[in-house]
Amino acid sequence: MSAPLKAIDGNADLPALMADLAAQARAAARVLGLAPPERKNRALDAMEHAIRAQASMILAANAEDVAEVRGNGATSAFIDRLTLTQARIEAMADGIRTVRDIPDPVGRVTESWQRPNGMTIERVRVPLGVVAVIFESRPNVAADAGVLCLKSGNAVILRGGSDSFRSCRAIHACLVEGLRKAGLPEAAVTLVPTRDRAAVGLLLTGLNGGVDVIVPRGGKSLVARVEAEARVPVFAHLEGVNHVYVDRAANLQMAKSIVLNAKMRRPGVCGAAETLLVDRAGAADNLKPLVTMLIEAGCEVRGDDAVQRVDTRVKPATEEDWDTEYEDAIITAKVVDGVDAAIAHIHDHGSHHTDAIVTEDDNAARKFLNEVDSAIVLHNASTQFADGGEFGFGAEIGIATGKFHARGPVGAEQLTSFKYRVHGTGQTRP
């Protein structure tokens, strides 16, 4: 395994350190951009095996992180995001294997055509360069980002949250082992070795051209800061104010299963549902069973007047509630006048992340899927499928909610750009 990362104290020359990390990552990116798929896959294979072999080390480091935040009074949802289990480590390793096995996007010709003068023009995928990923409590992001950037020929600088510092170091050691075994530069996956928050500000400057793109993975305040201060392009990942709309033509048992999973499977993930919308025309049959189910599952329900009337345990919803990502076992609920009203509510209060409709009416489903302007829209499925692994990408760096370059789960292909290759036979322009 690699040597433990040294901690950088507050008196160290942090700007010089960060500039050096960026320079090393830039040099590594040049190597990765030309590395054959077999070599990258060899590194990914070794990374997978290292994660599995070092599971006990990762779990021990994670236990220290969890104990620290628990002692500081962290919420149960926050602790869940931070916590690693044997099953989650196995899922992390499985994701690496999936990334290894997907087609390499680098060098793939996506389009080719011939001009009347005989020149052939190709559009071919190329890496972005150096990607900086700034994330908070979920340590698995270190593995996801590291392997996806490697697969797509990019170097990555990882700046994890201070709460997951030990966990990220343990995971990073496994990634470095994989790089070393494949003969690739260790700086291809760099972990910022300090909890100093000033490191984030330095990354946002772009480090004098050392960083090509920044991906924020965390709460609203982190994303807002990155978008306000970054001097390089950002893959926007806004909060997940996600909705499940239960239409009048919904199958109630299916709706109950989807709503419960969307909210309570893991309330702290970005794909969790935060608002339940119920069609007024089906509310007499659907509303009370859904609300009762949620409350009995330990979820606090905040609702409008119609929702409050079906159960005295429902708390009144405020205007702020409709725009809130709780990341906890809390949901807002509202009765709406059909699919058009549901779409209007999502337009006014959603975050363009993930929204779902439950219905047996194909026309209502088609309207919802066409008109809801979110990165991911689902019909008769849980919003918790908003995940690159579930899309077959193996992993994801995040869910991009913007419309430029990438949208939805950001996997290996989304971490490439393109260039044009032109083949001539001596043509000159008149």
CSV table of C-alpha atoms in Angstrom, one decimal:
chain,number,residue,atom,x,y,z
A,1,MET,CA,0.0,0.0,0.0
A,2,SER,CA,1.1,3.6,-0.4
A,3,ALA,CA,2.6,5.5,2.5
A,4,PRO,CA,0.1,7.4,4.6
A,5,LEU,CA,-0.5,10.9,3.4
A,6,LYS,CA,1.1,13.5,5.6
A,7,ALA,CA,-1.2,16.0,7.2
A,8,ILE,CA,-0.5,19.6,6.4
A,9,ASP,CA,-0.6,21.9,9.4
A,10,GLY,CA,-2.0,25.4,9.3
A,11,ASN,CA,1.4,27.0,9.0
A,12,ALA,CA,2.5,25.2,5.9
A,13,ASP,CA,2.7,27.0,2.5
A,14,LEU,CA,-0.7,25.8,1.3
A,15,PRO,CA,-0.7,27.8,-2.0
A,16,ALA,CA,2.6,26.3,-2.9
A,17,LEU,CA,1.4,22.8,-2.0
A,18,MET,CA,-1.7,23.2,-4.1
A,19,ALA,CA,0.2,24.6,-7.1
A,20,ASP,CA,2.6,21.6,-6.9
A,21,LEU,CA,-0.3,19.1,-6.8
A,22,ALA,CA,-1.9,20.8,-9.8
A,23,ALA,CA,1.4,20.7,-11.7
A,24,GLN,CA,1.8,17.0,-11.0
A,25,ALA,CA,-1.8,16.3,-12.0
A,26,ARG,CA,-1.3,18.2,-15.2
A,27,ALA,CA,1.7,16.1,-16.1
A,28,ALA,CA,-0.2,12.9,-15.2
A,29,ALA,CA,-3.1,14.0,-17.4
A,30,ARG,CA,-0.8,14.1,-20.4
A,31,VAL,CA,0.2,10.5,-19.8
A,32,LEU,CA,-3.4,9.3,-19.2
A,33,GLY,CA,-4.7,11.0,-22.3
A,34,LEU,CA,-2.5,8.8,-24.4
A,35,ALA,CA,-2.6,5.6,-22.2
A,36,PRO,CA,-4.1,2.6,-24.1
A,37,PRO,CA,-7.4,1.2,-22.7
A,38,GLU,CA,-5.7,-2.0,-21.6
A,39,ARG,CA,-3.3,-0.2,-19.3
A,40,LYS,CA,-6.1,1.9,-17.7
A,41,ASN,CA,-8.1,-1.3,-17.3
A,42,ARG,CA,-5.2,-3.0,-15.6
A,43,ALA,CA,-5.1,-0.2,-13.1
A,44,LEU,CA,-8.8,-0.4,-12.5
A,45,ASP,CA,-8.5,-4.2,-12.0
A,46,ALA,CA,-5.9,-3.6,-9.4
A,47,MET,CA,-7.9,-0.9,-7.7
A,48,GLU,CA,-10.9,-3.2,-7.4
A,49,HIS,CA,-8.8,-5.9,-5.8
A,50,ALA,CA,-7.1,-3.5,-3.4
A,51,ILE,CA,-10.5,-2.1,-2.3
A,52,ARG,CA,-11.7,-5.7,-1.5
A,53,ALA,CA,-8.4,-6.7,0.1
A,54,GLN,CA,-8.2,-3.6,2.3
A,55,ALA,CA,-11.9,-3.5,3.4
A,56,SER,CA,-11.0,-3.9,7.0
A,57,MET,CA,-8.6,-0.9,6.9
A,58,ILE,CA,-11.2,1.3,5.1
A,59,LEU,CA,-13.9,0.3,7.7
A,60,ALA,CA,-11.5,1.1,10.6
A,61,ALA,CA,-10.7,4.5,9.2
A,62,ASN,CA,-14.4,5.1,8.5
A,63,ALA,CA,-15.3,4.1,12.1
A,64,GLU,CA,-13.0,6.9,13.4
A,65,ASP,CA,-14.7,9.4,11.1
A,66,VAL,CA,-18.2,8.3,12.2
A,67,ALA,CA,-17.3,8.4,15.9
A,68,GLU,CA,-16.0,11.9,15.6
A,69,VAL,CA,-19.1,13.3,13.8
A,70,ARG,CA,-21.4,11.4,16.2
A,71,GLY,CA,-19.7,13.0,19.1
A,72,ASN,CA,-20.3,16.4,17.4
A,73,GLY,CA,-24.0,15.8,17.2
A,74,ALA,CA,-24.4,15.0,13.5
A,75,THR,CA,-27.9,14.0,12.3
A,76,SER,CA,-28.7,10.4,11.5
A,77,ALA,CA,-29.0,11.2,7.8
A,78,PHE,CA,-25.5,12.8,7.8
A,79,ILE,CA,-24.1,9.8,9.6
A,80,ASP,CA,-25.7,7.5,7.1
A,81,ARG,CA,-24.1,9.4,4.2
A,82,LEU,CA,-20.7,9.1,5.9
A,83,THR,CA,-20.9,5.5,7.0
A,84,LEU,CA,-19.3,2.7,5.1
A,85,THR,CA,-20.3,-1.0,5.6
A,86,GLN,CA,-19.0,-4.2,4.1
A,87,ALA,CA,-21.9,-4.1,1.6
A,88,ARG,CA,-21.1,-0.6,0.6
A,89,ILE,CA,-17.4,-1.4,0.1
A,90,GLU,CA,-18.4,-4.4,-2.0
A,91,ALA,CA,-20.7,-2.1,-4.1
A,92,MET,CA,-17.8,0.3,-4.5
A,93,ALA,CA,-15.6,-2.5,-5.8
A,94,ASP,CA,-18.4,-3.8,-8.0
A,95,GLY,CA,-18.7,-0.3,-9.5
A,96,ILE,CA,-15.0,-0.2,-10.3
A,97,ARG,CA,-15.4,-3.5,-12.1
A,98,THR,CA,-18.3,-2.1,-14.1
A,99,VAL,CA,-16.3,1.0,-15.1
A,100,ARG,CA,-13.4,-1.2,-16.2
A,101,ASP,CA,-15.7,-3.2,-18.4
A,102,ILE,CA,-17.5,-0.3,-20.2
A,103,PRO,CA,-16.1,0.8,-23.6
A,104,ASP,CA,-13.3,3.3,-23.3
A,105,PRO,CA,-14.7,6.6,-24.5
A,106,VAL,CA,-11.3,8.2,-25.4
A,107,GLY,CA,-10.6,8.2,-29.1
A,108,ARG,CA,-14.0,7.0,-30.1
A,109,VAL,CA,-15.2,8.6,-33.3
A,110,THR,CA,-18.8,9.8,-32.7
A,111,GLU,CA,-19.4,11.2,-36.2
A,112,SER,CA,-17.7,11.2,-39.6
A,113,TRP,CA,-18.5,12.8,-42.9
A,114,GLN,CA,-16.9,13.7,-46.2
A,115,ARG,CA,-16.9,17.2,-47.7
A,116,PRO,CA,-17.4,17.8,-51.5
A,117,ASN,CA,-13.7,18.7,-51.8
A,118,GLY,CA,-12.8,15.1,-50.6
A,119,MET,CA,-11.7,16.0,-47.1
A,120,THR,CA,-13.0,13.6,-44.4
A,121,ILE,CA,-13.9,15.2,-41.0
A,122,GLU,CA,-14.2,13.1,-37.8
A,123,ARG,CA,-15.4,14.1,-34.4
A,124,VAL,CA,-13.5,12.2,-31.7
A,125,ARG,CA,-13.8,12.1,-27.9
A,126,VAL,CA,-10.9,13.4,-25.9
A,127,PRO,CA,-10.3,13.8,-22.1
A,128,LEU,CA,-11.0,17.1,-20.4
A,129,GLY,CA,-7.6,17.2,-18.6
A,130,VAL,CA,-7.5,17.8,-14.9
A,131,VAL,CA,-10.8,17.5,-13.0
A,132,ALA,CA,-11.1,18.9,-9.4
A,133,VAL,CA,-13.9,17.2,-7.4
A,134,ILE,CA,-14.9,18.9,-4.2
A,135,PHE,CA,-17.2,16.8,-2.1
A,136,GLU,CA,-18.5,16.5,1.5
A,137,SER,CA,-19.5,13.6,3.6
A,138,ARG,CA,-19.7,10.6,1.2
A,139,PRO,CA,-16.3,8.9,1.1
A,140,ASN,CA,-17.3,6.6,-1.8
A,141,VAL,CA,-17.1,9.7,-4.0
A,142,ALA,CA,-13.3,9.4,-3.8
A,143,ALA,CA,-13.5,6.0,-5.5
A,144,ASP,CA,-16.2,6.9,-8.0
A,145,ALA,CA,-14.5,10.1,-9.1
A,146,GLY,CA,-11.0,8.5,-9.2
A,147,VAL,CA,-12.0,5.5,-11.4
A,148,LEU,CA,-14.2,7.5,-13.7
A,149,CYS,CA,-11.6,10.1,-14.4
A,150,LEU,CA,-9.0,7.4,-15.0
A,151,LYS,CA,-11.3,5.6,-17.4
A,152,SER,CA,-11.9,8.8,-19.3
A,153,GLY,CA,-8.2,9.7,-19.4
A,154,ASN,CA,-8.4,12.6,-16.9
A,155,ALA,CA,-6.3,13.3,-13.9
A,156,VAL,CA,-8.3,14.2,-10.8
A,157,ILE,CA,-7.7,16.2,-7.7
A,158,LEU,CA,-10.0,15.1,-4.9
A,159,ARG,CA,-10.8,17.4,-2.0
A,160,GLY,CA,-13.1,15.5,0.4
A,161,GLY,CA,-14.9,16.8,3.4
A,162,SER,CA,-13.1,17.1,6.7
A,163,ASP,CA,-15.6,14.7,8.2
A,164,SER,CA,-14.6,11.9,5.8
A,165,PHE,CA,-10.8,12.7,5.8
A,166,ARG,CA,-9.6,9.3,7.2
A,167,SER,CA,-12.0,7.3,5.1
A,168,CYS,CA,-10.9,9.1,1.9
A,169,ARG,CA,-7.2,8.5,2.7
A,170,ALA,CA,-7.8,4.8,3.1
A,171,ILE,CA,-9.7,4.6,-0.2
A,172,HIS,CA,-7.1,6.8,-2.0
A,173,ALA,CA,-4.3,4.4,-0.9
A,174,CYS,CA,-6.1,1.6,-2.7
A,175,LEU,CA,-6.5,3.7,-5.9
A,176,VAL,CA,-2.8,4.7,-5.8
A,177,GLU,CA,-1.9,1.0,-5.5
A,178,GLY,CA,-3.8,0.3,-8.7
A,179,LEU,CA,-2.0,3.1,-10.5
A,180,ARG,CA,1.4,1.9,-9.4
A,181,LYS,CA,0.7,-1.7,-10.5
A,182,ALA,CA,-0.2,-0.5,-14.0
A,183,GLY,CA,2.8,1.8,-14.2
A,184,LEU,CA,0.7,4.9,-14.4
A,185,PRO,CA,1.6,8.1,-12.6
A,186,GLU,CA,0.4,8.2,-9.0
A,187,ALA,CA,-0.6,11.9,-9.4
A,188,ALA,CA,-3.3,10.8,-11.8
A,189,VAL,CA,-5.5,10.5,-8.6
A,190,THR,CA,-4.5,13.1,-6.1
A,191,LEU,CA,-6.1,13.6,-2.7
A,192,VAL,CA,-5.6,17.0,-1.1
A,193,PRO,CA,-3.8,16.0,2.1
A,194,THR,CA,-5.3,18.6,4.4
A,195,ARG,CA,-8.6,19.5,6.1
A,196,ASP,CA,-7.7,23.2,5.7
A,197,ARG,CA,-10.8,24.8,4.0
A,198,ALA,CA,-8.5,27.3,2.3
A,199,ALA,CA,-7.6,24.5,-0.1
A,200,VAL,CA,-11.1,24.7,-1.6
A,201,GLY,CA,-10.7,28.4,-2.4
A,202,LEU,CA,-7.4,27.7,-4.1
A,203,LEU,CA,-8.9,25.0,-6.2
A,204,LEU,CA,-11.6,27.4,-7.3
A,205,THR,CA,-9.0,29.8,-8.7
A,206,GLY,CA,-8.1,27.1,-11.2
A,207,LEU,CA,-4.5,27.2,-9.9
A,208,ASN,CA,-3.1,29.1,-12.9
A,209,GLY,CA,-4.5,26.8,-15.5
A,210,GLY,CA,-3.8,23.6,-13.5
A,211,VAL,CA,-7.5,22.7,-13.3
A,212,ASP,CA,-9.8,22.4,-16.3
A,213,VAL,CA,-13.2,21.7,-14.7
A,214,ILE,CA,-14.6,21.6,-11.1
A,215,VAL,CA,-17.3,19.2,-9.9
A,216,PRO,CA,-18.9,20.1,-6.6
A,217,ARG,CA,-20.6,17.2,-4.8
A,218,GLY,CA,-22.4,18.3,-1.7
A,219,GLY,CA,-25.0,20.5,-0.2
A,220,LYS,CA,-26.5,23.7,-1.5
A,221,SER,CA,-24.1,26.0,0.3
A,222,LEU,CA,-21.1,24.2,-1.2
A,223,VAL,CA,-22.5,24.3,-4.8
A,224,ALA,CA,-23.5,28.0,-4.4
A,225,ARG,CA,-19.9,28.8,-3.3
A,226,VAL,CA,-18.3,26.9,-6.1
A,227,GLU,CA,-20.6,28.5,-8.7
A,228,ALA,CA,-20.0,32.0,-7.3
A,229,GLU,CA,-16.2,31.8,-6.9
A,230,ALA,CA,-15.0,29.3,-9.5
A,231,ARG,CA,-12.8,30.7,-12.3
A,232,VAL,CA,-13.0,27.6,-14.4
A,233,PRO,CA,-16.0,25.7,-15.8
A,234,VAL,CA,-18.3,23.9,-13.3
A,235,PHE,CA,-20.5,20.8,-13.6
A,236,ALA,CA,-23.5,22.2,-11.8
A,237,HIS,CA,-25.1,19.9,-9.3
A,238,LEU,CA,-27.8,21.7,-7.5
A,239,GLU,CA,-29.8,20.3,-4.6
A,240,GLY,CA,-32.2,17.4,-5.2
A,241,VAL,CA,-35.6,18.9,-4.5
A,242,ASN,CA,-37.2,15.8,-6.0
A,243,HIS,CA,-40.9,15.0,-6.5
A,244,VAL,CA,-43.1,12.0,-6.8
A,245,TYR,CA,-46.5,12.7,-8.4
A,246,VAL,CA,-49.2,10.1,-7.7
A,247,ASP,CA,-51.7,10.4,-10.5
A,248,ARG,CA,-55.4,9.6,-10.4
A,249,ALA,CA,-54.7,6.5,-12.5
A,250,ALA,CA,-52.0,5.2,-10.2
A,251,ASN,CA,-51.9,1.7,-8.9
A,252,LEU,CA,-52.0,2.3,-5.1
A,253,GLN,CA,-49.8,-0.6,-4.1
A,254,MET,CA,-47.2,0.4,-6.7
A,255,ALA,CA,-47.5,4.0,-5.5
A,256,LYS,CA,-46.9,3.0,-1.9
A,257,SER,CA,-43.9,1.0,-2.8
A,258,ILE,CA,-42.4,3.7,-4.9
A,259,VAL,CA,-43.1,6.6,-2.5
A,260,LEU,CA,-41.7,4.7,0.5
A,261,ASN,CA,-38.5,3.7,-1.4
A,262,ALA,CA,-38.1,7.2,-2.9
A,263,LYS,CA,-38.2,8.8,0.5
A,264,MET,CA,-37.0,6.3,3.1
A,265,ARG,CA,-34.5,3.9,1.4
A,266,ARG,CA,-31.7,6.5,2.1
A,267,PRO,CA,-33.2,9.9,3.0
A,268,GLY,CA,-29.8,11.6,2.8
A,269,VAL,CA,-28.9,10.9,-0.8
A,270,CYS,CA,-29.5,13.4,-3.6
A,271,GLY,CA,-32.1,11.2,-5.3
A,272,ALA,CA,-34.4,11.0,-2.3
A,273,ALA,CA,-37.9,12.4,-2.8
A,274,GLU,CA,-38.6,15.6,-0.8
A,275,THR,CA,-42.2,16.3,-2.0
A,276,LEU,CA,-45.2,14.1,-2.6
A,277,LEU,CA,-47.9,15.4,-5.0
A,278,VAL,CA,-51.2,13.6,-5.1
A,279,ASP,CA,-53.9,14.1,-7.8
A,280,ARG,CA,-57.1,15.5,-6.2
A,281,ALA,CA,-59.2,13.2,-8.4
A,282,GLY,CA,-57.6,10.1,-6.7
A,283,ALA,CA,-57.0,11.6,-3.3
A,284,ALA,CA,-60.0,9.9,-1.7
A,285,ASP,CA,-58.4,6.5,-2.3
A,286,ASN,CA,-54.7,7.3,-2.3
A,287,LEU,CA,-53.9,10.2,0.0
A,288,LYS,CA,-54.5,8.7,3.4
A,289,PRO,CA,-52.8,5.3,2.8
A,290,LEU,CA,-49.7,7.1,1.5
A,291,VAL,CA,-49.5,9.6,4.4
A,292,THR,CA,-50.2,6.9,7.0
A,293,MET,CA,-47.5,4.6,5.5
A,294,LEU,CA,-44.9,7.4,5.6
A,295,ILE,CA,-45.6,8.4,9.2
A,296,GLU,CA,-45.6,4.8,10.4
A,297,ALA,CA,-42.2,4.3,8.6
A,298,GLY,CA,-40.8,7.1,10.8
A,299,CYS,CA,-41.1,9.9,8.3
A,300,GLU,CA,-42.3,13.4,9.3
A,301,VAL,CA,-45.0,14.7,6.9
A,302,ARG,CA,-45.6,18.4,6.4
A,303,GLY,CA,-48.6,19.1,4.3
A,304,ASP,CA,-51.2,21.5,2.9
A,305,ASP,CA,-54.7,21.8,4.4
A,306,ALA,CA,-56.0,18.8,2.4
A,307,VAL,CA,-53.1,16.6,3.6
A,308,GLN,CA,-53.5,17.8,7.2
A,309,ARG,CA,-57.1,16.8,7.2
A,310,VAL,CA,-56.4,13.1,6.6
A,311,ASP,CA,-54.1,12.7,9.6
A,312,THR,CA,-53.7,14.8,12.7
A,313,ARG,CA,-50.0,13.9,12.8
A,314,VAL,CA,-49.3,15.9,9.7
A,315,LYS,CA,-47.6,19.2,10.4
A,316,PRO,CA,-48.5,22.4,8.4
A,317,ALA,CA,-46.1,23.0,5.5
A,318,THR,CA,-44.6,26.5,5.1
A,319,GLU,CA,-43.7,28.2,1.9
A,320,GLU,CA,-40.1,27.4,2.5
A,321,ASP,CA,-40.8,23.7,2.8
A,322,TRP,CA,-41.7,23.4,-0.8
A,323,ASP,CA,-38.2,24.5,-1.8
A,324,THR,CA,-36.3,22.4,0.8
A,325,GLU,CA,-33.9,19.5,0.4
A,326,TYR,CA,-34.2,17.9,3.8
A,327,GLU,CA,-31.7,15.1,3.4
A,328,ASP,CA,-33.6,13.5,6.3
A,329,ALA,CA,-36.8,11.6,7.0
A,330,ILE,CA,-39.1,14.5,6.3
A,331,ILE,CA,-41.4,15.1,3.3
A,332,THR,CA,-43.8,17.7,2.2
A,333,ALA,CA,-47.1,16.6,0.7
A,334,LYS,CA,-49.7,18.5,-1.4
A,335,VAL,CA,-52.9,17.7,-3.3
A,336,VAL,CA,-52.9,19.1,-6.9
A,337,ASP,CA,-55.4,19.3,-9.7
A,338,GLY,CA,-54.0,16.8,-12.1
A,339,VAL,CA,-50.8,16.3,-14.1
A,340,ASP,CA,-50.7,19.9,-15.3
A,341,ALA,CA,-50.8,21.3,-11.8
A,342,ALA,CA,-48.1,18.8,-10.7
A,343,ILE,CA,-45.9,19.9,-13.6
A,344,ALA,CA,-46.5,23.6,-12.7
A,345,HIS,CA,-45.6,22.9,-9.0
A,346,ILE,CA,-42.4,21.1,-10.1
A,347,HIS,CA,-41.5,24.0,-12.4
A,348,ASP,CA,-41.9,26.5,-9.6
A,349,HIS,CA,-40.2,24.5,-6.8
A,350,GLY,CA,-38.0,21.8,-8.3
A,351,SER,CA,-34.3,21.8,-8.8
A,352,HIS,CA,-34.2,20.1,-12.2
A,353,HIS,CA,-32.7,17.0,-10.6
A,354,THR,CA,-35.1,14.0,-10.5
A,355,ASP,CA,-38.9,13.7,-10.6
A,356,ALA,CA,-41.3,10.8,-11.0
A,357,ILE,CA,-44.9,10.1,-11.9
A,358,VAL,CA,-46.8,7.0,-10.8
A,359,THR,CA,-49.7,6.2,-13.2
A,360,GLU,CA,-51.2,3.6,-15.5
A,361,ASP,CA,-52.3,6.4,-17.9
A,362,ASP,CA,-49.8,6.4,-20.8
A,363,ASN,CA,-51.0,9.9,-21.9
A,364,ALA,CA,-50.4,11.4,-18.4
A,365,ALA,CA,-47.0,9.7,-18.2
A,366,ARG,CA,-46.0,10.9,-21.7
A,367,LYS,CA,-47.0,14.5,-20.8
A,368,PHE,CA,-45.1,14.4,-17.5
A,369,LEU,CA,-41.9,12.9,-19.1
A,370,ASN,CA,-42.0,15.4,-22.0
A,371,GLU,CA,-42.8,18.6,-20.0
A,372,VAL,CA,-40.9,18.2,-16.7
A,373,ASP,CA,-37.6,19.9,-17.3
A,374,SER,CA,-35.4,17.8,-15.0
A,375,ALA,CA,-32.2,15.9,-15.7
A,376,ILE,CA,-33.9,12.6,-14.8
A,377,VAL,CA,-37.7,11.9,-15.2
A,378,LEU,CA,-39.2,8.5,-14.3
A,379,HIS,CA,-42.5,6.7,-14.9
A,380,ASN,CA,-43.5,4.1,-12.3
A,381,ALA,CA,-40.0,4.0,-10.7
A,382,SER,CA,-38.4,5.4,-7.6
A,383,THR,CA,-36.4,8.6,-7.7
A,384,GLN,CA,-33.6,6.7,-5.9
A,385,PHE,CA,-32.6,5.3,-9.3
A,386,ALA,CA,-30.9,8.7,-9.9
A,387,ASP,CA,-27.5,7.1,-9.7
A,388,GLY,CA,-24.8,6.4,-12.3
A,389,GLY,CA,-24.4,2.8,-11.1
A,390,GLU,CA,-28.1,2.2,-11.7
A,391,PHE,CA,-27.7,3.7,-15.2
A,392,GLY,CA,-25.0,1.1,-16.0
A,393,PHE,CA,-22.2,3.7,-15.8
A,394,GLY,CA,-20.5,1.8,-12.9
A,395,ALA,CA,-20.3,5.0,-10.9
A,396,GLU,CA,-20.9,8.7,-11.2
A,397,ILE,CA,-19.2,11.9,-10.1
A,398,GLY,CA,-22.6,13.5,-9.6
A,399,ILE,CA,-25.9,14.4,-11.1
A,400,ALA,CA,-25.4,17.4,-13.4
A,401,THR,CA,-28.5,19.6,-13.3
A,402,GLY,CA,-27.2,22.2,-15.8
A,403,LYS,CA,-27.7,21.9,-19.6
A,404,PHE,CA,-24.2,22.5,-20.9
A,405,HIS,CA,-21.9,19.6,-21.7
A,406,ALA,CA,-23.3,17.1,-19.3
A,407,ARG,CA,-26.7,16.4,-17.7
A,408,GLY,CA,-27.8,13.7,-15.4
A,409,PRO,CA,-25.4,11.1,-14.0
A,410,VAL,CA,-21.8,12.2,-15.0
A,411,GLY,CA,-20.0,9.0,-15.9
A,412,ALA,CA,-16.8,8.3,-18.0
A,413,GLU,CA,-18.3,9.4,-21.3
A,414,GLN,CA,-19.5,12.7,-19.8
A,415,LEU,CA,-16.0,13.4,-18.6
A,416,THR,CA,-14.8,13.8,-22.2
A,417,SER,CA,-15.0,16.5,-24.7
A,418,PHE,CA,-14.2,16.2,-28.4
A,419,LYS,CA,-12.0,17.5,-31.2
A,420,TYR,CA,-12.2,17.4,-34.9
A,421,ARG,CA,-9.7,15.4,-37.0
A,422,VAL,CA,-9.6,16.4,-40.7
A,423,HIS,CA,-8.0,14.1,-43.3
A,424,GLY,CA,-7.1,15.6,-46.6
A,425,THR,CA,-5.2,14.7,-49.8
A,426,GLY,CA,-3.5,18.1,-50.4
A,427,GLN,CA,-6.6,20.3,-50.4
A,428,THR,CA,-6.1,24.1,-50.2
A,429,ARG,CA,-8.8,26.7,-49.7
A,430,PRO,CA,-9.5,28.9,-52.7
